XYZ file of C-alpha atoms in Angstrom:
724
model
C -9.790 -77.633 17.040
C -11.045 -74.695 19.018
C -7.544 -74.043 20.353
C -6.148 -74.042 16.801
C -8.754 -71.470 15.665
C -7.890 -69.171 18.597
C -4.193 -69.470 17.762
C -4.748 -68.547 14.087
C -6.835 -65.482 15.064
C -4.172 -64.384 17.521
C -1.443 -64.639 14.862
C -3.531 -62.652 12.379
C -4.261 -59.990 14.987
C -0.580 -59.585 15.772
C 0.187 -59.325 12.046
C -2.440 -56.624 11.558
C -1.133 -54.617 14.497
C 2.417 -54.868 13.243
C 1.284 -53.821 9.763
C 0.001 -50.409 10.899
C 2.557 -47.880 9.565
C 2.999 -44.110 10.048
C 4.023 -41.651 7.291
C 5.378 -38.124 7.982
C 6.128 -35.425 5.403
C 6.688 -31.676 5.025
C 5.241 -29.715 2.104
C 7.155 -26.776 0.575
C 6.987 -24.400 -2.361
C 9.943 -25.441 -4.517
C 10.494 -21.891 -5.735
C 11.056 -20.153 -2.400
C 11.228 -23.148 0.009
C 8.381 -21.725 2.105
C 6.303 -24.345 3.933
C 2.706 -24.667 2.741
C -0.176 -24.727 5.197
C -3.413 -26.247 3.894
C -1.890 -28.507 1.217
C -3.980 -31.623 0.533
C -2.409 -35.096 0.764
C -4.221 -38.244 -0.388
C -3.622 -41.992 -0.584
C -6.336 -42.822 -3.170
C -6.320 -46.627 -2.801
C -6.876 -46.379 0.959
C -9.256 -43.389 0.664
C -7.169 -41.474 3.195
C -6.934 -37.672 3.039
C -5.336 -35.057 5.276
C -4.150 -31.415 5.085
C -0.849 -29.893 6.158
C -0.753 -27.888 9.370
C 0.581 -24.349 9.894
C 4.165 -25.647 9.691
C 3.549 -27.552 6.446
C 3.575 -31.019 8.037
C 1.273 -33.964 7.247
C 0.929 -37.320 8.971
C -0.827 -40.541 7.981
C -1.329 -43.296 10.560
C -2.478 -46.907 10.304
C -1.128 -47.544 6.814
C -1.044 -51.310 6.106
C 1.885 -53.033 4.498
C 2.028 -52.766 0.757
C 2.859 -50.419 -2.109
C 0.895 -47.124 -2.148
C 1.020 -43.748 -3.972
C 0.787 -40.526 -1.945
C -0.493 -37.471 -3.888
C 0.009 -33.863 -2.687
C -1.800 -30.883 -4.239
C -1.941 -27.135 -3.612
C -3.694 -24.413 -5.627
C -1.303 -22.771 -8.083
C 1.310 -25.547 -7.795
C 1.857 -28.771 -9.686
C 0.684 -32.024 -8.086
C 3.476 -34.275 -6.816
C 3.339 -38.034 -6.238
C 5.548 -40.469 -4.353
C 5.107 -44.257 -4.547
C 6.428 -46.030 -1.437
C 6.484 -49.578 -0.122
C 5.443 -50.094 3.484
C 6.875 -50.911 5.903
C 9.499 -48.229 5.239
C 13.125 -48.910 5.986
C 13.112 -45.967 8.400
C 9.538 -45.474 9.479
C 10.320 -42.329 11.508
C 11.829 -40.425 8.552
C 10.148 -37.199 7.387
C 9.720 -37.049 3.627
C 9.724 -33.819 1.615
C 7.354 -32.694 -1.143
C 8.620 -29.630 -3.082
C 5.772 -28.444 -5.305
C 6.646 -26.408 -8.380
C 4.548 -23.440 -9.654
C 2.234 -24.346 -12.483
C 2.820 -22.930 -15.946
C 1.534 -19.362 -16.190
C 1.693 -18.754 -12.443
C 3.646 -15.655 -11.414
C 6.354 -15.807 -8.794
C 5.294 -14.930 -5.276
C 5.053 -11.174 -4.799
C 6.658 -9.539 -1.767
C 5.182 -6.154 -0.810
C 7.395 -3.294 0.359
C 4.849 -0.513 0.897
C 3.889 -1.682 4.405
C 7.620 -1.915 5.319
C 7.362 -5.501 6.629
C 8.243 -7.250 3.323
C 5.431 -9.795 3.591
C 3.917 -11.923 0.870
C 0.964 -10.184 -0.755
C -1.453 -12.988 0.183
C -0.584 -12.605 3.895
C -1.036 -8.833 4.282
C -4.302 -7.627 5.880
C -4.003 -4.326 4.001
C -5.350 -4.654 0.460
C -2.499 -4.010 -1.987
C -2.245 -4.761 -5.686
C 1.065 -5.252 -7.469
C 2.431 -5.372 -10.992
C 5.539 -7.604 -10.901
C 8.454 -7.480 -13.317
C 6.828 -9.886 -15.795
C 3.874 -7.532 -16.352
C 6.043 -4.406 -16.350
C 8.044 -5.962 -19.163
C 4.871 -6.061 -21.251
C 3.967 -2.460 -20.356
C 7.435 -1.268 -21.371
C 6.776 -2.356 -24.951
C 3.486 -0.456 -25.044
C 4.919 2.822 -23.744
C 8.684 2.723 -23.063
C 9.006 6.426 -22.252
C 6.522 6.865 -19.381
C 4.065 5.189 -17.005
C 0.986 7.155 -18.099
C -0.475 4.159 -19.922
C 0.529 1.744 -17.154
C -1.562 3.622 -14.577
C -4.403 4.472 -16.945
C -5.041 0.782 -17.669
C -5.278 -0.180 -13.977
C -8.749 -0.820 -12.546
C -9.858 2.007 -10.257
C -7.192 4.437 -11.515
C -7.762 7.004 -14.241
C -5.294 9.361 -15.889
C -6.599 12.870 -16.527
C -5.128 15.253 -19.117
C -4.279 18.653 -17.607
C -3.409 20.249 -20.958
C -4.899 19.840 -24.419
C -1.630 20.584 -26.227
C 1.248 19.678 -23.865
C 0.399 16.073 -22.992
C 0.649 16.678 -19.236
C -1.544 14.446 -17.085
C -2.251 13.437 -13.510
C -3.833 10.312 -12.081
C -6.860 9.808 -9.884
C -7.690 6.882 -7.632
C -11.356 5.930 -7.135
C -12.691 9.225 -8.490
C -10.816 11.630 -6.213
C -8.667 14.540 -7.371
C -4.989 13.836 -8.027
C -3.894 15.948 -5.055
C -5.296 13.189 -2.812
C -2.819 10.608 -4.155
C 0.881 10.007 -3.590
C 3.407 8.815 -6.160
C 6.372 7.254 -4.354
C 9.700 5.851 -5.501
C 10.977 3.102 -3.186
C 8.694 4.418 -0.436
C 9.909 8.028 -0.792
C 7.916 11.002 -2.181
C 9.848 12.301 -5.202
C 7.060 13.535 -7.464
C 4.835 15.894 -5.468
C 3.828 19.535 -5.799
C 4.847 21.588 -8.830
C 6.031 18.505 -10.764
C 2.804 16.534 -10.299
C 1.311 16.783 -13.796
C 4.621 15.896 -15.469
C 5.665 13.051 -13.170
C 3.862 10.283 -15.080
C 5.658 11.398 -18.235
C 9.148 11.371 -16.717
C 9.275 7.846 -15.236
C 10.201 4.880 -17.409
C 8.850 1.377 -16.630
C 12.180 -0.071 -17.788
C 13.845 0.995 -14.535
C 11.202 -0.661 -12.329
C 10.901 -4.198 -10.979
C 7.483 -3.773 -9.328
C 4.640 -1.272 -8.938
C 2.394 -1.430 -5.860
C -1.079 0.125 -5.659
C -2.726 0.906 -2.345
C -6.257 2.211 -2.877
C -7.968 3.927 0.030
C -6.614 5.945 2.914
C -2.863 5.448 3.328
C -1.998 8.586 5.308
C -1.184 6.481 8.368
C 1.558 4.795 6.342
C 3.083 7.808 4.586
C 1.538 10.987 5.969
C -0.608 13.707 4.444
C -1.762 13.474 0.859
C -2.527 9.750 0.594
C -6.275 10.197 1.149
C -7.258 8.301 -2.002
C -4.245 6.007 -1.988
C -0.724 5.732 -3.293
C 1.387 4.214 -6.057
C 4.817 2.959 -4.991
C 7.387 2.490 -7.771
C 9.975 -0.130 -6.759
C 13.336 0.256 -8.507
C 15.273 -2.616 -10.012
C 18.213 -3.999 -8.042
C 21.231 -6.028 -9.190
C 20.736 -9.788 -9.310
C 23.222 -12.637 -9.233
C 23.399 -12.571 -13.053
C 24.545 -9.348 -14.750
C 22.210 -7.581 -17.171
C 22.864 -5.236 -20.058
C 19.714 -4.367 -22.018
C 19.098 -1.819 -24.755
C 15.655 -0.789 -25.991
C 14.991 1.123 -29.208
C 11.440 2.191 -30.068
C 9.809 4.186 -32.862
C 6.172 5.375 -33.072
C 3.944 6.423 -35.935
C 3.323 9.674 -33.990
C 6.902 10.923 -34.597
C 8.257 9.475 -31.351
C 11.646 7.873 -30.704
C 12.842 6.232 -27.477
C 16.288 4.859 -26.699
C 17.220 3.486 -23.301
C 19.870 1.346 -21.660
C 19.864 -0.634 -18.409
C 22.939 -2.244 -16.849
C 23.263 -4.099 -13.543
C 25.950 -6.170 -11.893
C 26.535 -7.601 -8.435
C 29.859 -8.468 -6.813
C 30.608 -9.783 -3.331
C 30.410 -6.479 -1.489
C 29.177 -4.045 -4.143
C 26.651 -3.797 -6.918
C 25.441 -1.229 -9.393
C 22.566 -0.376 -11.702
C 22.612 2.263 -14.404
C 19.594 3.464 -16.326
C 19.757 6.107 -19.033
C 17.298 7.203 -21.704
C 16.634 9.750 -24.409
C 13.045 10.348 -25.491
C 12.055 12.504 -28.452
C 8.684 13.295 -29.985
C 7.970 15.592 -32.872
C 4.843 17.732 -32.684
C 1.893 15.633 -33.860
C -1.540 16.806 -35.026
C -3.603 13.873 -36.360
C -6.839 15.917 -36.366
C -5.347 18.728 -38.476
C -6.988 21.332 -36.250
C -3.777 23.310 -35.999
C -2.883 22.302 -32.410
C -0.519 19.613 -31.147
C -2.088 16.472 -29.713
C 1.465 15.456 -28.797
C 3.978 18.266 -28.162
C 7.537 18.630 -29.408
C 9.535 16.935 -26.645
C 13.190 16.357 -25.794
C 13.986 14.477 -22.562
C 17.214 13.095 -21.091
C 17.341 10.865 -18.003
C 20.216 9.243 -16.160
C 19.826 7.253 -12.956
C 22.903 5.482 -11.513
C 22.864 3.565 -8.209
C 25.593 1.973 -6.096
C 24.719 -0.903 -3.742
C 26.894 -2.086 -0.879
C 26.735 -5.325 1.107
C 29.111 -4.856 4.046
C 28.306 -8.107 5.826
C 25.316 -10.179 6.881
C 24.073 -7.287 9.008
C 24.654 -4.118 6.944
C 23.590 -3.175 3.439
C 22.263 -0.206 1.512
C 22.386 1.833 -1.653
C 22.862 5.373 -2.941
C 21.269 6.710 -6.111
C 21.087 9.886 -8.174
C 18.387 10.886 -10.655
C 18.826 13.640 -13.242
C 16.102 14.479 -15.765
C 15.932 17.402 -18.178
C 12.948 18.015 -20.440
C 11.912 20.667 -22.946
C 8.269 20.329 -23.955
C 6.642 22.713 -26.482
C 2.982 22.386 -27.452
C 0.351 24.621 -28.969
C -0.120 26.035 -32.450
C 1.682 23.778 -34.926
C 2.834 26.789 -36.928
C 4.380 28.365 -33.824
C 6.129 25.102 -32.934
C 7.575 24.984 -36.447
C 8.986 28.490 -35.919
C 6.531 30.314 -38.201
C 4.587 32.472 -35.755
C 2.711 35.483 -37.118
C -0.033 37.840 -35.958
C -2.633 35.056 -36.142
C -0.590 32.034 -35.041
C 0.844 32.897 -31.623
C -0.372 30.411 -29.022
C 2.051 28.027 -27.327
C 2.666 26.212 -24.034
C 6.289 25.609 -23.083
C 7.496 23.523 -20.120
C 11.205 23.479 -19.345
C 12.001 21.272 -16.372
C 15.086 20.098 -14.532
C 14.863 17.429 -11.842
C 17.762 16.370 -9.634
C 17.347 14.073 -6.648
C 19.394 11.820 -4.416
C 18.221 8.652 -2.666
C 19.898 6.865 0.220
C 18.793 3.653 1.944
C 20.629 1.798 4.722
C 19.563 -1.370 6.564
C 21.104 -2.812 9.709
C 19.885 -6.317 10.603
C 20.140 -6.968 14.308
C 19.209 -10.613 13.822
C 16.915 -12.665 11.601
C 13.824 -10.985 13.086
C 14.867 -7.372 13.744
C 16.291 -4.530 11.684
C 16.718 -0.759 11.495
C 16.131 1.129 8.222
C 17.126 4.649 7.232
C 15.755 6.353 4.117
C 16.509 9.803 2.771
C 15.845 11.717 -0.404
C 16.561 15.313 -1.342
C 14.934 16.637 -4.481
C 15.297 19.787 -6.566
C 12.778 20.627 -9.282
C 12.903 23.684 -11.535
C 10.106 24.453 -13.964
C 9.373 27.306 -16.382
C 5.789 27.307 -17.651
C 5.276 29.826 -20.430
C 2.313 30.960 -22.531
C 1.910 34.096 -24.690
C 2.258 37.096 -22.363
C 2.657 34.911 -19.242
C 5.542 33.114 -17.525
C 5.337 31.151 -14.293
C 8.725 30.081 -12.925
C 9.325 28.187 -9.720
C 11.831 26.080 -7.828
C 10.893 23.350 -5.401
C 13.364 21.963 -2.869
C 12.030 19.048 -0.840
C 13.375 16.377 1.465
C 12.201 13.205 3.169
C 13.957 11.350 5.975
C 12.706 8.258 7.785
C 14.097 6.025 10.509
C 12.142 2.876 11.292
C 12.509 -0.291 13.322
C 11.008 -3.581 12.091
C 10.474 -6.697 14.180
C 8.971 -9.792 12.561
C 7.805 -12.578 14.864
C 5.878 -15.781 14.245
C 2.564 -14.275 15.258
C 3.294 -10.552 15.620
C 5.196 -7.960 13.575
C 5.959 -4.395 14.609
C 7.056 -1.312 12.700
C 7.792 1.957 14.497
C 9.413 5.038 13.093
C 9.971 8.755 12.779
C 10.071 10.885 9.662
C 10.569 14.492 8.618
C 9.312 16.065 5.404
C 10.190 19.544 4.130
C 8.694 21.287 1.108
C 9.982 24.706 0.033
C 8.518 26.248 -3.108
C 9.967 29.495 -4.374
C 7.962 31.263 -7.062
C 10.138 33.589 -9.106
C 9.072 37.074 -10.299
C 6.526 38.203 -11.227
C 4.588 35.610 -9.121
C 6.829 35.711 -6.038
C 3.832 35.928 -3.698
C 2.897 32.303 -4.534
C 5.887 30.933 -2.583
C 5.347 28.724 0.448
C 7.317 26.662 2.980
C 6.056 23.628 4.891
C 7.577 21.127 7.308
C 6.044 17.969 8.740
C 7.379 15.865 11.583
C 5.691 12.520 12.174
C 5.822 9.413 14.333
C 4.099 6.145 13.534
C 3.631 2.630 14.843
C 2.200 -0.376 13.033
C 1.320 -3.859 14.251
C 0.461 -7.025 12.360
C -1.071 -9.756 14.504
C -1.585 -13.218 13.016
C -4.139 -14.369 15.547
C -4.832 -17.666 13.763
C -4.155 -19.365 10.449
C -7.396 -17.910 9.154
C -7.354 -14.433 10.737
C -4.866 -11.557 11.032
C -5.102 -7.837 11.814
C -2.907 -4.923 10.795
C -3.366 -1.704 12.749
C -1.459 1.548 12.865
C -1.339 5.035 14.307
C 0.436 8.139 13.006
C 0.850 11.563 14.606
C 1.912 14.422 12.312
C 2.780 17.977 13.287
C 2.805 20.586 10.490
C 4.466 23.999 10.338
C 3.030 26.460 9.548
C -0.270 25.031 10.786
C -3.616 25.476 9.011
C -6.401 27.353 10.767
C -7.797 24.089 12.160
C -6.638 22.055 14.056
C -5.003 24.830 16.000
C -1.498 23.400 16.108
C -1.327 21.537 12.811
C -1.515 18.264 14.725
C -3.165 15.254 13.084
C -3.821 11.866 14.685
C -4.383 9.183 12.060
C -5.463 5.649 13.035
C -6.119 2.780 10.626
C -7.060 -0.894 10.921
C -7.315 -3.736 8.400
C -8.280 -7.378 8.829
C -7.657 -10.466 6.691
C -9.945 -13.515 6.793
C -8.691 -16.730 5.141
C -12.036 -18.455 5.026
C -10.687 -21.375 3.000
C -7.872 -22.143 0.588
C -9.929 -20.587 -2.191
C -11.748 -17.767 -0.386
C -10.278 -14.760 1.445
C -11.647 -11.383 2.486
C -10.223 -8.068 3.693
C -11.885 -5.133 5.402
C -10.369 -1.937 6.716
C -10.311 1.815 6.945
C -8.412 4.820 8.169
C -8.168 8.586 8.526
C -6.240 10.994 6.318
C -5.476 14.642 5.709
C -4.057 16.987 3.096
C -2.304 20.272 3.832
C -3.474 23.107 1.559
C -1.261 24.184 -1.350
C -1.647 25.574 -4.875
C -0.996 22.416 -6.829
C -3.976 20.470 -8.177
C -5.626 19.575 -11.482
C -7.567 22.823 -11.785
C -4.616 25.151 -11.280
C -2.600 23.084 -13.787
C -5.377 23.342 -16.357
C -5.477 27.128 -15.812
C -1.702 27.390 -16.130
C -1.480 29.105 -12.705
C -2.684 32.330 -14.269
C -4.346 34.930 -11.985
C -4.290 32.577 -8.977
C -4.290 34.428 -5.682
C -1.723 33.571 -2.984
C -2.756 30.906 -0.508
C -2.748 31.873 3.164
C -2.232 28.540 4.903
C -2.962 30.044 8.312
C -6.446 31.051 7.163
C -7.212 27.809 5.333
C -8.355 24.541 6.853
C -6.603 21.307 6.113
C -8.687 18.758 4.220
C -9.460 15.772 6.453
C -10.893 12.411 5.475
C -11.922 8.956 6.469
C -12.237 5.949 4.211
C -13.535 2.375 4.314
C -13.007 -0.552 1.973
C -13.645 -4.270 1.874
C -13.085 -7.003 -0.652
C -13.696 -10.686 -1.314
C -11.218 -12.771 -3.295
C -11.962 -16.233 -4.674
C -9.458 -18.376 -6.555
C -9.962 -21.953 -7.671
C -8.620 -24.524 -10.090
C -10.851 -25.589 -12.975
C -9.011 -28.613 -14.285
C -5.747 -27.228 -15.622
C -7.111 -23.649 -15.556
C -7.325 -21.106 -12.745
C -10.185 -18.717 -12.158
C -9.899 -15.652 -9.893
C -12.533 -13.110 -8.940
C -11.988 -10.096 -6.685
C -14.819 -7.810 -5.595
C -13.962 -4.523 -3.866
C -16.244 -1.946 -2.201
C -14.970 1.506 -1.222
C -16.111 4.765 0.360
C -14.128 7.947 1.086
C -15.285 11.281 2.477
C -13.153 14.451 2.444
C -14.259 17.313 4.700
C -13.338 20.988 4.099
C -12.502 20.210 0.455
C -10.373 22.920 -1.171
C -11.925 24.374 -4.336
C -11.004 27.241 -6.669
C -13.513 30.096 -6.693
C -12.832 33.438 -8.371
C -9.133 32.508 -8.690
C -8.839 31.891 -4.938
C -8.651 28.589 -3.062
C -11.317 28.298 -0.368
C -12.704 25.520 1.799
C -16.142 24.371 0.788
C -18.697 24.314 3.655
C -19.346 20.683 2.911
C -17.476 17.628 1.681
C -16.441 15.509 -1.278
C -17.420 11.840 -1.253
C -16.562 8.939 -3.517
C -18.055 5.477 -3.335
C -18.212 2.532 -5.647
C -17.031 -0.944 -6.534
C -14.265 -2.670 -8.455
C -14.670 -6.106 -10.018
C -11.752 -8.101 -11.410
C -12.102 -11.469 -13.171
C -9.177 -13.514 -14.478
C -9.018 -16.888 -16.205
C -5.626 -18.547 -16.838
C -5.315 -21.636 -19.038
C -1.708 -22.662 -19.590
C -0.405 -20.085 -22.120
C -3.762 -18.318 -22.539
C -5.286 -15.761 -20.153
C -8.370 -13.532 -20.070
C -8.967 -10.533 -17.817
C -12.023 -8.315 -17.268
C -12.057 -5.316 -14.931
C -15.018 -3.103 -14.058
C -15.108 0.075 -11.965
C -18.231 1.879 -10.763
C -17.570 5.309 -9.248
C -20.062 7.725 -7.725
C -18.196 10.918 -6.744
C -20.065 13.989 -5.517
C -19.409 17.455 -4.110
C -21.696 18.569 -1.279
C -21.279 22.348 -1.139
C -23.455 23.663 1.713
C -26.181 21.156 0.829
C -25.927 21.704 -2.927
C -24.968 18.262 -4.244
C -23.350 17.968 -7.678
C -21.483 15.235 -9.502
C -17.740 15.584 -9.709
C -16.827 16.468 -13.305
C -14.485 14.302 -15.367
C -15.380 11.197 -13.364
C -17.037 8.476 -15.465
C -19.374 6.271 -13.471
C -18.540 3.133 -15.436
C -15.239 1.871 -16.853
C -14.622 -1.595 -18.264
C -11.332 -3.115 -19.381
C -10.741 -6.385 -21.234
C -7.415 -8.070 -21.892
C -6.543 -11.366 -23.513
C -3.023 -12.716 -23.979
C -1.355 -15.810 -25.358
C 2.217 -16.254 -24.178
C 4.854 -18.927 -24.638
C 7.527 -17.991 -22.122
C 10.751 -16.635 -23.671
C 9.347 -17.278 -27.143
C 6.184 -15.522 -28.273
C 3.488 -13.221 -26.923
C 0.350 -11.753 -28.472
C -2.308 -9.724 -26.705
C -5.408 -7.675 -27.379
C -7.112 -5.183 -25.087
C -10.188 -2.991 -25.052
C -11.443 -0.214 -22.766
C -14.894 1.312 -22.362
C -15.443 4.671 -20.641
C -19.016 5.805 -20.000
C -20.311 9.358 -20.593
C -19.142 11.805 -17.927
C -20.065 15.233 -16.672
C -17.807 18.054 -17.881
C -16.980 21.256 -15.992
C -19.084 23.219 -18.503
C -22.210 21.340 -17.324
C -22.465 19.326 -20.543
C -21.875 15.578 -20.848
C -19.028 14.009 -22.768
C -19.378 11.028 -25.058
C -18.846 7.451 -23.956
C -16.209 5.651 -25.995
C -14.373 2.361 -26.620
C -10.723 1.935 -27.572
C -8.788 -1.129 -28.746
C -5.128 -2.123 -28.736
C -2.944 -5.063 -29.778
C 0.592 -6.301 -29.121
C 2.819 -8.909 -30.794
C 6.264 -9.819 -29.466
C 8.756 -12.474 -30.543
C 11.708 -13.411 -28.338
C 15.087 -14.956 -29.003
C 18.011 -15.476 -26.642
C 19.595 -12.074 -27.163
C 16.806 -9.859 -28.503
C 13.053 -9.328 -28.693
C 11.082 -7.734 -31.506
C 7.729 -6.108 -30.760
C 4.979 -4.131 -32.439
C 2.155 -2.502 -30.497
C -0.855 -0.443 -31.497
C -3.149 1.788 -29.443
C -6.611 3.113 -30.318
C -6.956 0.956 -33.430
C -10.311 2.534 -34.333
C -8.647 5.990 -34.406
C -11.112 7.386 -31.880
C -10.405 11.051 -31.103
C -12.306 13.657 -29.095
C -11.925 16.053 -32.018
C -14.335 13.856 -34.039
C -17.155 15.166 -31.817
C -16.333 18.842 -32.195
C -13.664 21.419 -31.552
C -11.584 21.099 -28.392
C -11.461 24.884 -27.923
C -13.604 27.999 -28.071
C -12.470 31.479 -28.985
C -9.906 32.023 -31.727
C -6.776 30.192 -32.761
C -4.855 33.195 -31.423
C -6.498 33.109 -27.992
C -7.952 29.603 -27.580
C -9.911 28.557 -24.494
C -9.599 24.768 -24.296
C -12.441 22.483 -23.247
C -12.096 19.539 -20.863
C -10.084 16.701 -22.370
C -11.740 13.382 -21.509
C -10.986 11.191 -24.560
C -7.855 10.478 -26.633
C -6.512 13.206 -28.908
C -3.675 11.342 -30.650
C -5.817 8.616 -32.275
C -4.262 5.414 -33.578
C -0.573 5.142 -32.712
C 1.645 2.217 -33.686
C 5.039 1.647 -32.122
C 7.656 -0.966 -32.904
C 11.051 -1.705 -31.495
C 13.736 -4.085 -30.364
C 15.090 -5.122 -26.972
C 18.720 -6.214 -27.073
C 19.885 -8.465 -24.198
C 23.677 -8.513 -24.377
C 24.482 -10.463 -21.202
C 21.745 -13.112 -21.360
C-alpha cells in the first residue's frame, strides 16, 4: 500500500512539472507600431501580473494547463485580451498585442524643433505642441491669421502695438516680444521690421503643427530666443491628395477665401496654399476710429517636394504676401478727410521669401540636413506728416548632422544669419547691418528607462560686435533632464543662457511709429544677456473611461543690460529685467467630451539701478477655460472663457480686469463642413471704460491697449473638401 501511494504521488508530481507553461509576447502601439515599455499584462484567474520591458516584451512562467485570458493595458490605449488554451501548440512562439488609441486620444506628436524628430513624451526639453486636429479648430475661429491661436495659449499673450491698425506682437512668460522668435520650419522668417505684422500674415490653414518652447532657446536657434520660440510647421503632401477650399465671413466686415492643394507621386510632391483676406474698416464703439482697419491681403505659397531615393529628399518653397492696411479716422478711411478729420495709419507691406530643405540619410541612424531661407520685406509706415520706409533683406543657412542611437543622439551644426535693414529717406540714418556665424552641438542621453538628459552648447560670433563682450562672441550652454518616475508621473527640469543683439525693433518703437527715434550705435550698446530656469511636473492617469492630466510649470528668467527707450534713444539699463511665475494646465477627457483649464501667474519687474518697478502691460493672473464635445468627422461644439487680471499701464494707472467668452459649432459631412463661431459674446470693449486717446481727433495720443476693441464678432463659413 505504501508503495502504491508513493507511485501515485510521483505520477502527480511529474504531471505538475509537465504542466508548467511559458508565455511570451510583445506589446506595440497599433497606430505607429512602436513597442511599449511599461505595459501591464495580467492573467486574472491565476492572479499573475507583469510589465513589459524596454523592448516591449512580457513573459509569464509556470502557467498550468487549461484555458486562460491574458489582458494587456496601457494608459491612453484600449485594453486587449487573448484567450488561449495551454499547453500551446508551439510553446516558444511570441504573441503580439497591438493596442489601439482610445477614442479622443490624439495621435503621437513628433517634435521637430530640437532637430532629432523624437516623440514629445521622450524629449527632456519641455515643448508643447498643437497638432493638426487642434489647428483645424483654430482655423475656423480665425482663418486669416494666428493672432488668436497664440493669444489663447497658456503663458503666451498677444499685445496690440496700434489702437487703429490691428498690429500686434506676442510675449512669452511676461517678457517683451523682442525676446521671442517666430520660426517657420525651424527658420527665422518673421523678425525685425515685420515683427508686429507677422501674426496677422500667417494662416493656420497652411500649418500641420505649432510647437512652443518656453524659456531660453538661444542654444538651439541663436540670439533672440531668450523667452522662447514658436515654430510653425508647414503641411506636407500625404499619400492621399487633398483639395480644400475655405470661405469665411465675419460680422465685422471681414471676408476670407483660401485654397489648399497637395498631392504626392513616387518621386515628387507638391502643396499650394493661396488666400485673399479683406476687412472693411470697423468701429463698433462709434468713437470715430477703426478698431479693425481697412485691409487687403494676398498670399500665395507653393512648394515642390522631391524624393530621389531612400537616401535623398527635400523641398523648395516660395512665399509671396502683399498687404495694404489703412486704419485711423473712419472719415479719412472713407475718403472724406477735412481740416478736422486727418489722422490715419497706413501700412503697405510686401514679403517675398524662399525656403530650401535637403536631407541626405546615410543610414537608418544618421543624416545630414541643409536649410536655407532668403527673405525680402518692404514696408511703408505712414502717418500725417510722417513716413517711415524701410527694406529688410535677411538670410539663414544651416548645415547639421544628426545621429540617433539606442541610448545616445547627437546633433552638430553650423549656421549663418544675415540681417540688412535699409531705412529710406528721410530716416536713412536708422539703417543697420548684422551678421552672425554660429556653431552648436547637442546631445541626448537616455541613461535609463526612467532618466534622460539633453544638453547643448552654442558659440555665436556677431559682426559688428556690441560694446561688450569685446568681440561679439557668445557662449551659450543649456541642459534639460527628464524623469519618468512612473507610467503616470514625469518631470522635467532645465535651463540655459541667451542673448539678444541690440536693434530698433520692439513693442515700444512700434507703438511710437518709429517717430523721432535716434539712430542706434551698436558698437556703443551692450548686448542683452540672460539666463533662465524652468521645471515642471506632469501627471496623467485613467479614471475609468476618462483621462485626467495635470501639468505644473515653474519658470524664472533674468535679462541683464536690458535695452529701454529713454528720450527717444535706446540705452542699456544699469540693472535687469526679471520674470518669474507658474503655469498650471488641467485637462479631463471623457470619450467625446473634454474640459480644459489653464492658469498663468507672472511676476515681471524692471530693476533700474535699484529702482524696482512692475513691467507694464503684464497681467499677473490669466485664466482660460475650454470645453468641447466632438463626434469625430460629424459634429463639434465648444465654449471658451478667458479672464485677465488688472495690469499696470505705462501711464502709471491700472487697467481693468476683464472676462471674455466665445463659442463654436461645426457640422461635418464627407465633402464639406459648416461652422459658426463667436468671440467676446458679452461685447466687452476697452472703450466702455473711457476714451482710448487723449488730445484731439486731429492729433490723437493713444493710450495703452490692453483689452479688446472690436467687441462681439461672429464669423461663419464653409470648408469644401473636394478630394476626400
